Amino acid sequence: MKRIGLLTSGGDCQALNAAMRGVVKGLSENVEDLEVYGFHNGYKGLIYGDYRLLTSRDFSGILTKGGTILGSSRQPFKLMRVPDENGLDKVEAMKQTYHKLNLNCLVILGGNGTQKTANLLREEGLNIIHLPKTIDNDIFGTDVTFGFQSAINIATDAIDCIHTTAASHNRVFIVEVMGHKVGWLTLYAGIAGGADIILLPEIPYDIKKVVNAINKRSKAGKGFTILAVAEGAISKEDAQLSKKEYKNKVANRKYPSVSYEIADQIAKESGVEVRVTVPGHTQRGGSPCPYDRVLCTRLGAAAAKAIMEEDYGYMIAMVNGDTKRVPLAEVAGKLKTVEPDCQTIKEAKRIGISFGD
Ligand code: F6P
């Protein structure tokens, strides 16, 4: 007999259902008596005892379905130790729900913040398995996170579509790509979409260099330029500010996001017409791509194996093509960023892509 809990927390992505299906199929194929409790809306469901008993039917036909059948919400890690508005101790409440249901293990699907809370629950004595979800690909200890490849496809499609209209109008276009504080998604979608300039948080840009790159293209007879700009892109000047000063600046800037500020600066410096496109949450939506379906099936099956072996306290990661149990204690709280000197960037620069540095 095994009783497991499942929850999906933080921003959703395309392959959450595929991953849960992998876990549950992997267990139900091998465990006689399996009870699966699904907690609604992430940690909220665990805190307030909002859950439902799931059957194998719930996991049929969801391999290709985006979003999450359990719902999700953001419950910031830094507030986990802060009582709720009614004075409820959230960590104690989560432990109580877990023990009340007599769970053998809790499988938690989520990104960095979710992983920190998963590790906290492990430290509190719960049996935890974490699966690395995020379109941002910024979880330390795994080569890739699920959602990332699906999001690359969508962001690349957006750049592809902009290409045809940019060429017709001889304009400069900025496509703003998600990724929170890291540039993985922008780097890959930018290269895949043939962007001429790619701006990442890890490589602060110099607006003069950006304008030079645009001018160089127009001198060479290229009528349009496409920039893939990470939502977290930062100028060299802003990178000098303290965290607090930068936060203040962002809170008070007149632009909805960094791309509009860059667009304004380019227009002022070079006189060209600039348009901004923000695909936004479409990057997290729709069906998971085949790569993510395979990834999640493998991670899910590997999680099921760890649960059957009662080996808990891990993120089930993908390392050099193999699934691997990575201790949560070693990775929780660490961010995986793009290395500015990595081969991918060197090779992109070799073919003339500017990173504004
Ligand atoms: O972490 C995934 C992500 O989509 C980031 O790329 C983005 O910065 C953030 O979530 C957006 O969050 P929300 O859905 O809360 O607006």
CSV table of C-alpha atoms in Angstrom, one decimal, residues 152-312:
chain,number,residue,atom,x,y,z
A,152,ILE,CA,11.4,27.8,-26.8
A,153,ASN,CA,9.1,26.6,-29.6
A,154,ILE,CA,6.5,29.3,-28.8
A,155,ALA,CA,9.0,32.2,-28.4
A,156,THR,CA,10.7,31.1,-31.6
A,157,ASP,CA,7.4,31.0,-33.4
A,158,ALA,CA,6.8,34.6,-32.3
A,159,ILE,CA,10.2,35.7,-33.6
A,160,ASP,CA,9.6,33.8,-36.9
A,161,CYS,CA,6.3,35.7,-37.4
A,162,ILE,CA,7.9,39.0,-36.6
A,163,HIS,CA,10.6,38.2,-39.2
A,164,THR,CA,8.2,38.4,-42.2
A,165,THR,CA,6.5,41.6,-41.1
A,166,ALA,CA,9.9,43.2,-40.1
A,167,ALA,CA,11.2,42.5,-43.6
A,168,SER,CA,8.2,44.0,-45.3
A,169,HIS,CA,8.4,47.2,-43.3
A,170,ASN,CA,12.1,47.7,-42.8
A,171,ARG,CA,11.7,48.2,-39.1
A,172,VAL,CA,13.5,47.3,-36.0
A,173,PHE,CA,11.5,44.8,-33.9
A,174,ILE,CA,12.0,43.8,-30.3
A,175,VAL,CA,10.5,40.5,-29.1
A,176,GLU,CA,10.5,40.3,-25.3
A,177,VAL,CA,11.0,36.8,-24.0
A,178,MET,CA,10.2,35.5,-20.5
A,179,GLY,CA,12.8,33.9,-18.2
A,180,HIS,CA,12.6,35.9,-15.0
A,181,LYS,CA,16.2,36.7,-13.9
A,182,VAL,CA,17.9,34.4,-16.4
A,183,GLY,CA,18.4,34.4,-20.2
A,184,TRP,CA,18.2,30.7,-21.2
A,185,LEU,CA,14.9,31.1,-23.0
A,186,THR,CA,15.9,34.2,-24.8
A,187,LEU,CA,19.3,32.8,-25.8
A,188,TYR,CA,17.8,29.6,-27.3
A,189,ALA,CA,14.7,31.3,-28.9
A,190,GLY,CA,16.9,34.1,-30.1
A,191,ILE,CA,19.3,31.8,-31.9
A,192,ALA,CA,16.5,29.6,-33.2
A,193,GLY,CA,14.6,32.5,-34.5
A,194,GLY,CA,17.6,34.1,-36.2
A,195,ALA,CA,17.6,37.3,-34.0
A,196,ASP,CA,20.3,39.7,-34.8
A,197,ILE,CA,20.7,41.1,-31.3
A,198,ILE,CA,20.2,39.1,-28.1
A,199,LEU,CA,20.1,40.8,-24.7
A,200,LEU,CA,20.3,38.7,-21.6
A,201,PRO,CA,20.4,39.6,-17.9
A,202,GLU,CA,23.7,37.8,-17.6
A,203,ILE,CA,25.4,40.2,-20.1
A,204,PRO,CA,24.5,43.8,-19.3
A,205,TYR,CA,24.1,45.8,-22.5
A,206,ASP,CA,25.5,49.0,-23.7
A,207,ILE,CA,22.8,50.8,-25.7
A,208,LYS,CA,25.5,52.4,-28.0
A,209,LYS,CA,26.7,48.9,-29.0
A,210,VAL,CA,23.1,47.9,-29.6
A,211,VAL,CA,22.6,50.9,-31.9
A,212,ASN,CA,25.9,50.3,-33.6
A,213,ALA,CA,24.8,46.7,-34.4
A,214,ILE,CA,21.6,48.0,-35.9
A,215,ASN,CA,23.5,50.7,-38.0
A,216,LYS,CA,26.0,48.1,-39.2
A,217,ARG,CA,23.1,46.0,-40.5
A,218,SER,CA,21.5,48.9,-42.3
A,219,LYS,CA,24.8,49.9,-43.9
A,220,ALA,CA,25.1,46.4,-45.1
A,221,GLY,CA,21.7,46.8,-46.9
A,222,LYS,CA,19.7,44.8,-44.3
A,223,GLY,CA,16.5,46.7,-44.0
A,224,PHE,CA,15.4,45.3,-40.7
A,225,THR,CA,16.8,44.1,-37.3
A,226,ILE,CA,15.3,41.8,-34.8
A,227,LEU,CA,16.2,41.9,-31.1
A,228,ALA,CA,15.3,39.1,-28.7
A,229,VAL,CA,15.3,40.8,-25.3
A,230,ALA,CA,15.0,38.9,-22.0
A,231,GLU,CA,12.4,40.4,-19.7
A,232,GLY,CA,15.3,40.6,-17.1
A,233,ALA,CA,17.8,42.3,-19.5
A,234,ILE,CA,19.7,45.1,-17.8
A,235,SER,CA,21.9,47.9,-19.1
A,236,LYS,CA,25.6,48.3,-18.0
A,237,GLU,CA,24.6,51.4,-16.0
A,238,ASP,CA,21.7,49.7,-14.2
A,239,ALA,CA,23.9,46.7,-13.4
A,240,GLN,CA,26.1,49.1,-11.3
A,241,LEU,CA,23.1,49.9,-9.0
A,242,SER,CA,22.5,48.2,-5.8
A,243,LYS,CA,19.6,45.7,-5.7
A,244,LYS,CA,17.5,48.3,-3.8
A,245,GLU,CA,18.3,51.2,-6.2
A,246,TYR,CA,17.5,49.0,-9.2
A,247,LYS,CA,14.2,47.9,-7.7
A,248,ASN,CA,13.3,51.5,-7.1
A,249,LYS,CA,14.2,52.5,-10.6
A,250,VAL,CA,12.1,49.7,-12.1
A,251,ALA,CA,9.2,50.6,-9.9
A,252,ASN,CA,9.3,54.2,-11.1
A,253,ARG,CA,10.1,53.8,-14.8
A,254,LYS,CA,7.6,55.1,-17.2
A,255,TYR,CA,7.9,52.0,-19.5
A,256,PRO,CA,5.9,48.8,-18.9
A,257,SER,CA,9.1,46.7,-19.3
A,258,VAL,CA,12.7,47.0,-20.3
A,259,SER,CA,12.0,46.4,-24.0
A,260,TYR,CA,10.0,49.6,-24.3
A,261,GLU,CA,12.8,51.5,-22.7
A,262,ILE,CA,15.3,50.0,-25.1
A,263,ALA,CA,12.9,50.8,-28.0
A,264,ASP,CA,12.7,54.4,-27.0
A,265,GLN,CA,16.5,54.7,-26.7
A,266,ILE,CA,17.1,53.1,-30.1
A,267,ALA,CA,14.5,55.4,-31.7
A,268,LYS,CA,16.1,58.5,-30.1
A,269,GLU,CA,19.7,57.5,-31.0
A,270,SER,CA,19.1,56.3,-34.5
A,271,GLY,CA,15.8,57.7,-35.7
A,272,VAL,CA,14.5,54.4,-36.8
A,273,GLU,CA,11.0,53.0,-36.2
A,274,VAL,CA,10.9,50.4,-33.4
A,275,ARG,CA,8.1,48.0,-32.5
A,276,VAL,CA,7.8,45.8,-29.4
A,277,THR,CA,6.1,42.5,-29.2
A,278,VAL,CA,5.6,40.7,-25.9
A,279,PRO,CA,4.4,37.1,-26.3
A,280,GLY,CA,4.1,37.0,-22.5
A,281,HIS,CA,2.2,34.1,-20.9
A,282,THR,CA,1.6,32.4,-24.3
A,283,GLN,CA,5.1,31.1,-23.7
A,284,ARG,CA,3.8,28.9,-20.8
A,285,GLY,CA,0.7,27.8,-22.6
A,286,GLY,CA,-0.6,25.1,-25.0
A,287,SER,CA,0.5,21.6,-25.4
A,288,PRO,CA,3.9,20.3,-24.4
A,289,CYS,CA,6.3,19.7,-27.2
A,290,PRO,CA,7.4,16.0,-27.9
A,291,TYR,CA,10.8,16.7,-26.1
A,292,ASP,CA,9.0,17.7,-22.9
A,293,ARG,CA,6.6,14.8,-23.1
A,294,VAL,CA,9.6,12.4,-23.3
A,295,LEU,CA,11.5,14.3,-20.6
A,296,CYS,CA,8.5,14.2,-18.2
A,297,THR,CA,7.7,10.6,-18.8
A,298,ARG,CA,11.3,9.7,-17.9
A,299,LEU,CA,11.4,12.0,-14.9
A,300,GLY,CA,8.0,10.7,-13.7
A,301,ALA,CA,9.0,7.1,-14.1
A,302,ALA,CA,12.3,7.8,-12.3
A,303,ALA,CA,10.4,9.5,-9.5
A,304,ALA,CA,8.1,6.4,-9.2
A,305,LYS,CA,11.2,4.2,-8.9
A,306,ALA,CA,12.6,6.4,-6.0
A,307,ILE,CA,9.2,6.2,-4.3
A,308,MET,CA,9.1,2.4,-4.6
A,309,GLU,CA,12.6,2.2,-3.1
A,310,GLU,CA,11.5,4.7,-0.4
A,311,ASP,CA,14.5,6.9,-1.3
A,312,TYR,CA,13.3,10.4,-0.5
